[in-house]
């Protein structure tokens, strides 16, 4: 259990992440923490780990602010602020799962949410001002993206490619600098009930 902690990188040594939870049976509960300015990822879940991260600020890390990777890896992030990473805000890959709910995901240098060969649930978030796509699903990603506000990203608000097949439903997708939804390179998907404008 970590509560009301500030965790940051204080050395020049590059680490995989500031917080790493790895292995089947590994779990963490974090609340009201700051995980900032790491030379690697902010928080990494791998190898079947689980956990609950609530009301945390995760930002300004040199790699993805949050990484979820590996089969059966299935944490939940709720009511967090995930921002200003030098790569993706949340990167779910290699059969990872996970739920990201009611969080603010903004101003990351790559996609705010990136899904690569994984199947997370991305629910009721504010996803905006990314320097590339708001949500980017590729290489077989099958995310459920539901009930989000996705807006004002510098590339397509939602991008789908390389056999990805997400479900994009009941989102408001607006004010993007490029496409609202961009499907290319053998991307697929189910897109329904969205308000896509401006």
mmCIF file of C-alpha atoms in Angstrom:
data_model
loop_
_atom_site.group_PDB
_atom_site.id
_atom_site.type_symbol
_atom_site.label_atom_id
_atom_site.label_comp_id
_atom_site.label_asym_id
_atom_site.label_seq_id
_atom_site.Cartn_x
_atom_site.Cartn_y
_atom_site.Cartn_z
ATOM 1 C CA UNK A 1 0.000 0.000 0.000
ATOM 2 C CA UNK A 2 1.292 3.450 -0.987
ATOM 3 C CA UNK A 3 -0.670 6.518 0.114
ATOM 4 C CA UNK A 4 0.142 10.225 -0.067
ATOM 5 C CA UNK A 5 3.688 9.571 -1.277
ATOM 6 C CA UNK A 6 5.828 11.590 -3.681
ATOM 7 C CA UNK A 7 7.976 9.291 -5.826
ATOM 8 C CA UNK A 8 10.447 10.775 -8.272
ATOM 9 C CA UNK A 9 13.817 10.086 -9.857
ATOM 10 C CA UNK A 10 16.657 11.632 -7.871
ATOM 11 C CA UNK A 11 19.563 10.067 -9.755
ATOM 12 C CA UNK A 12 20.872 10.084 -13.310
ATOM 13 C CA UNK A 13 20.646 6.291 -13.598
ATOM 14 C CA UNK A 14 17.981 5.192 -16.065
ATOM 15 C CA UNK A 15 15.505 2.774 -14.505
ATOM 16 C CA UNK A 16 12.687 0.834 -16.103
ATOM 17 C CA UNK A 17 10.186 2.700 -13.937
ATOM 18 C CA UNK A 18 9.745 4.526 -10.654
ATOM 19 C CA UNK A 19 7.117 2.021 -9.470
ATOM 20 C CA UNK A 20 7.150 -1.525 -10.875
ATOM 21 C CA UNK A 21 4.622 -4.233 -9.994
ATOM 22 C CA UNK A 22 5.478 -7.534 -11.635
ATOM 23 C CA UNK A 23 4.399 -11.153 -11.514
ATOM 24 C CA UNK A 24 1.274 -13.221 -11.016
ATOM 25 C CA UNK A 25 -0.024 -12.565 -7.522
ATOM 26 C CA UNK A 26 1.722 -9.188 -7.246
ATOM 27 C CA UNK A 27 -0.633 -6.342 -6.427
ATOM 28 C CA UNK A 28 -0.489 -2.765 -5.200
ATOM 29 C CA UNK A 29 -2.897 -0.184 -3.842
ATOM 30 C CA UNK A 30 -1.863 3.415 -4.447
ATOM 31 C CA UNK A 31 -3.823 6.521 -3.556
ATOM 32 C CA UNK A 32 -3.113 10.252 -3.597
ATOM 33 C CA UNK A 33 0.494 9.819 -4.737
ATOM 34 C CA UNK A 34 2.686 11.718 -7.185
ATOM 35 C CA UNK A 35 4.906 9.712 -9.557
ATOM 36 C CA UNK A 36 6.882 12.269 -11.514
ATOM 37 C CA UNK A 37 9.993 13.021 -13.533
ATOM 38 C CA UNK A 38 11.353 9.497 -13.902
ATOM 39 C CA UNK A 39 13.998 8.647 -16.467
ATOM 40 C CA UNK A 40 11.967 5.585 -17.441
ATOM 41 C CA UNK A 41 8.257 4.892 -17.025
ATOM 42 C CA UNK A 42 6.250 6.231 -14.117
ATOM 43 C CA UNK A 43 4.342 3.080 -13.118
ATOM 44 C CA UNK A 44 4.820 -0.305 -14.800
ATOM 45 C CA UNK A 45 2.576 -3.335 -14.358
ATOM 46 C CA UNK A 46 3.862 -6.575 -15.901
ATOM 47 C CA UNK A 47 3.734 -10.350 -15.807
ATOM 48 C CA UNK A 48 0.181 -10.760 -14.545
ATOM 49 C CA UNK A 49 0.275 -8.080 -11.847
ATOM 50 C CA UNK A 50 -2.834 -6.307 -10.646
ATOM 51 C CA UNK A 51 -3.536 -3.248 -8.551
ATOM 52 C CA UNK A 52 -5.687 -0.216 -7.874
ATOM 53 C CA UNK A 53 -4.282 3.274 -8.444
ATOM 54 C CA UNK A 54 -6.585 6.104 -7.355
ATOM 55 C CA UNK A 55 -6.284 9.897 -7.416
ATOM 56 C CA UNK A 56 -2.613 9.860 -8.369
ATOM 57 C CA UNK A 57 -0.663 12.336 -10.480
ATOM 58 C CA UNK A 58 1.617 10.506 -12.920
ATOM 59 C CA UNK A 59 3.525 12.898 -15.123
ATOM 60 C CA UNK A 60 6.648 14.139 -16.856
ATOM 61 C CA UNK A 61 8.284 10.719 -17.127
ATOM 62 C CA UNK A 62 10.786 10.049 -19.916
ATOM 63 C CA UNK A 63 8.997 6.918 -21.107
ATOM 64 C CA UNK A 64 5.285 6.149 -20.923
ATOM 65 C CA UNK A 65 3.723 7.498 -17.750
ATOM 66 C CA UNK A 66 1.901 4.168 -17.221
ATOM 67 C CA UNK A 67 2.840 0.829 -18.843
ATOM 68 C CA UNK A 68 0.625 -2.263 -18.660
ATOM 69 C CA UNK A 69 2.163 -5.307 -20.348
ATOM 70 C CA UNK A 70 1.814 -9.048 -20.435
ATOM 71 C CA UNK A 71 -0.980 -11.581 -20.439
ATOM 72 C CA UNK A 72 -3.285 -11.412 -17.399
ATOM 73 C CA UNK A 73 -1.814 -8.071 -16.288
ATOM 74 C CA UNK A 74 -4.962 -6.242 -15.215
ATOM 75 C CA UNK A 75 -4.707 -3.159 -12.964
ATOM 76 C CA UNK A 76 -7.285 -0.402 -12.526
ATOM 77 C CA UNK A 77 -6.502 3.321 -12.584
ATOM 78 C CA UNK A 78 -9.231 5.689 -11.407
ATOM 79 C CA UNK A 79 -9.491 9.464 -11.052
ATOM 80 C CA UNK A 80 -5.832 10.019 -11.933
ATOM 81 C CA UNK A 81 -4.053 12.818 -13.766
ATOM 82 C CA UNK A 82 -1.666 11.372 -16.359
ATOM 83 C CA UNK A 83 0.157 14.110 -18.202
ATOM 84 C CA UNK A 84 3.182 15.541 -19.961
ATOM 85 C CA UNK A 85 5.040 12.294 -20.573
ATOM 86 C CA UNK A 86 7.784 12.245 -23.157
ATOM 87 C CA UNK A 87 6.177 9.179 -24.724
ATOM 88 C CA UNK A 88 2.623 7.809 -24.297
ATOM 89 C CA UNK A 89 0.386 8.662 -21.373
ATOM 90 C CA UNK A 90 -0.883 5.092 -20.936
ATOM 91 C CA UNK A 91 0.752 2.311 -23.000
ATOM 92 C CA UNK A 92 -0.974 -1.096 -22.914
ATOM 93 C CA UNK A 93 0.853 -3.812 -24.837
ATOM 94 C CA UNK A 94 1.651 -7.502 -25.297
ATOM 95 C CA UNK A 95 -1.724 -8.967 -24.232
ATOM 96 C CA UNK A 96 -2.133 -6.568 -21.312
ATOM 97 C CA UNK A 97 -5.582 -5.667 -20.040
ATOM 98 C CA UNK A 98 -6.410 -3.063 -17.414
ATOM 99 C CA UNK A 99 -9.077 -0.427 -16.867
ATOM 100 C CA UNK A 100 -8.470 3.320 -16.990
ATOM 101 C CA UNK A 101 -11.500 5.199 -15.693
ATOM 102 C CA UNK A 102 -12.494 8.820 -14.963
ATOM 103 C CA UNK A 103 -8.965 10.085 -15.440
ATOM 104 C CA UNK A 104 -7.473 13.128 -17.135
ATOM 105 C CA UNK A 105 -4.930 12.037 -19.774
ATOM 106 C CA UNK A 106 -3.369 15.019 -21.493
ATOM 107 C CA UNK A 107 -0.389 16.606 -23.172
ATOM 108 C CA UNK A 108 1.710 13.488 -23.698
ATOM 109 C CA UNK A 109 4.284 13.562 -26.496
ATOM 110 C CA UNK A 110 3.142 10.363 -28.178
ATOM 111 C CA UNK A 111 -0.437 9.049 -28.031
ATOM 112 C CA UNK A 112 -2.282 9.906 -24.851
ATOM 113 C CA UNK A 113 -3.499 6.272 -24.820
ATOM 114 C CA UNK A 114 -1.640 3.672 -26.917
ATOM 115 C CA UNK A 115 -2.854 0.069 -27.326
ATOM 116 C CA UNK A 116 -0.591 -2.497 -29.025
ATOM 117 C CA UNK A 117 -1.784 -6.143 -29.129
ATOM 118 C CA UNK A 118 -3.748 -5.629 -25.912
ATOM 119 C CA UNK A 119 -7.341 -5.254 -24.684
ATOM 120 C CA UNK A 120 -7.851 -2.574 -22.023
ATOM 121 C CA UNK A 121 -11.046 -0.756 -21.083
ATOM 122 C CA UNK A 122 -10.758 3.029 -21.429
ATOM 123 C CA UNK A 123 -13.856 4.489 -19.795
ATOM 124 C CA UNK A 124 -15.184 7.970 -18.985
ATOM 125 C CA UNK A 125 -11.859 9.810 -19.285
ATOM 126 C CA UNK A 126 -10.851 13.253 -20.522
ATOM 127 C CA UNK A 127 -8.227 12.621 -23.250
ATOM 128 C CA UNK A 128 -6.901 15.806 -24.797
ATOM 129 C CA UNK A 129 -4.050 17.983 -26.045
ATOM 130 C CA UNK A 130 -1.816 15.071 -26.960
ATOM 131 C CA UNK A 131 1.005 15.945 -29.328
ATOM 132 C CA UNK A 132 -0.056 12.996 -31.491
ATOM 133 C CA UNK A 133 -3.290 10.944 -31.333
ATOM 134 C CA UNK A 134 -5.660 10.938 -28.406
ATOM 135 C CA UNK A 135 -6.174 7.161 -28.651
ATOM 136 C CA UNK A 136 -3.997 5.015 -30.941
ATOM 137 C CA UNK A 137 -4.820 1.292 -31.392
ATOM 138 C CA UNK A 138 -2.478 -0.781 -33.537
ATOM 139 C CA UNK A 139 -1.010 -4.254 -34.096
ATOM 140 C CA UNK A 140 -4.116 -6.181 -33.124
ATOM 141 C CA UNK A 141 -5.221 -3.984 -30.237
ATOM 142 C CA UNK A 142 -8.827 -4.599 -29.177
ATOM 143 C CA UNK A 143 -9.549 -1.836 -26.685
ATOM 144 C CA UNK A 144 -13.008 -0.858 -25.493
ATOM 145 C CA UNK A 145 -13.067 2.956 -25.609
ATOM 146 C CA UNK A 146 -16.362 4.134 -24.130
ATOM 147 C CA UNK A 147 -17.831 7.295 -22.676
ATOM 148 C CA UNK A 148 -14.720 9.453 -23.072
ATOM 149 C CA UNK A 149 -14.222 13.063 -24.085
ATOM 150 C CA UNK A 150 -11.451 12.900 -26.732
ATOM 151 C CA UNK A 151 -10.551 16.336 -28.041
ATOM 152 C CA UNK A 152 -7.949 18.822 -29.219
ATOM 153 C CA UNK A 153 -5.235 16.304 -30.045
ATOM 154 C CA UNK A 154 -2.616 17.295 -32.635
ATOM 155 C CA UNK A 155 -3.209 14.285 -34.877
ATOM 156 C CA UNK A 156 -6.375 12.222 -35.264
ATOM 157 C CA UNK A 157 -8.316 12.089 -32.037
ATOM 158 C CA UNK A 158 -8.660 8.300 -32.562
ATOM 159 C CA UNK A 159 -6.305 6.318 -34.861
ATOM 160 C CA UNK A 160 -6.653 2.623 -35.744
ATOM 161 C CA UNK A 161 -4.153 0.600 -37.822
ATOM 162 C CA UNK A 162 -2.408 -2.766 -38.354
ATOM 163 C CA UNK A 163 -5.245 -5.225 -37.693
ATOM 164 C CA UNK A 164 -6.401 -3.406 -34.575
ATOM 165 C CA UNK A 165 -10.101 -3.916 -33.896
ATOM 166 C CA UNK A 166 -11.285 -1.653 -31.068
ATOM 167 C CA UNK A 167 -14.815 -0.824 -29.989
ATOM 168 C CA UNK A 168 -15.273 2.958 -29.985
ATOM 169 C CA UNK A 169 -18.677 3.865 -28.563
ATOM 170 C CA UNK A 170 -20.570 6.659 -26.850
ATOM 171 C CA UNK A 171 -17.628 9.074 -26.880
ATOM 172 C CA UNK A 172 -17.523 12.736 -27.711
ATOM 173 C CA UNK A 173 -14.724 13.161 -30.253
ATOM 174 C CA UNK A 174 -14.186 16.787 -31.247
ATOM 175 C CA UNK A 175 -11.905 19.697 -32.051
ATOM 176 C CA UNK A 176 -9.007 17.615 -33.374
ATOM 177 C CA UNK A 177 -6.304 19.178 -35.517
ATOM 178 C CA UNK A 178 -6.732 16.302 -38.002
ATOM 179 C CA UNK A 179 -9.362 13.538 -38.339
ATOM 180 C CA UNK A 180 -11.911 12.673 -35.697
ATOM 181 C CA UNK A 181 -11.426 8.939 -36.350
ATOM 182 C CA UNK A 182 -8.721 7.717 -38.767
ATOM 183 C CA UNK A 183 -8.687 4.030 -39.804
ATOM 184 C CA UNK A 184 -5.838 2.950 -42.080
ATOM 185 C CA UNK A 185 -3.283 0.208 -42.747
ATOM 186 C CA UNK A 186 -5.702 -2.731 -42.345
ATOM 187 C CA UNK A 187 -7.240 -1.285 -39.209
ATOM 188 C CA UNK A 188 -10.801 -2.301 -38.320
ATOM 189 C CA UNK A 189 -13.209 -1.437 -35.549
ATOM 190 C CA UNK A 190 -16.753 -0.941 -34.342
ATOM 191 C CA UNK A 191 -17.694 2.722 -34.100
ATOM 192 C CA UNK A 192 -21.151 3.527 -32.764
ATOM 193 C CA UNK A 193 -23.064 6.085 -30.762
ATOM 194 C CA UNK A 194 -20.318 8.715 -30.851
ATOM 195 C CA UNK A 195 -20.649 12.466 -31.303
ATOM 196 C CA UNK A 196 -17.839 13.320 -33.754
ATOM 197 C CA UNK A 197 -17.599 16.989 -34.710
ATOM 198 C CA UNK A 198 -15.426 20.029 -35.396
#
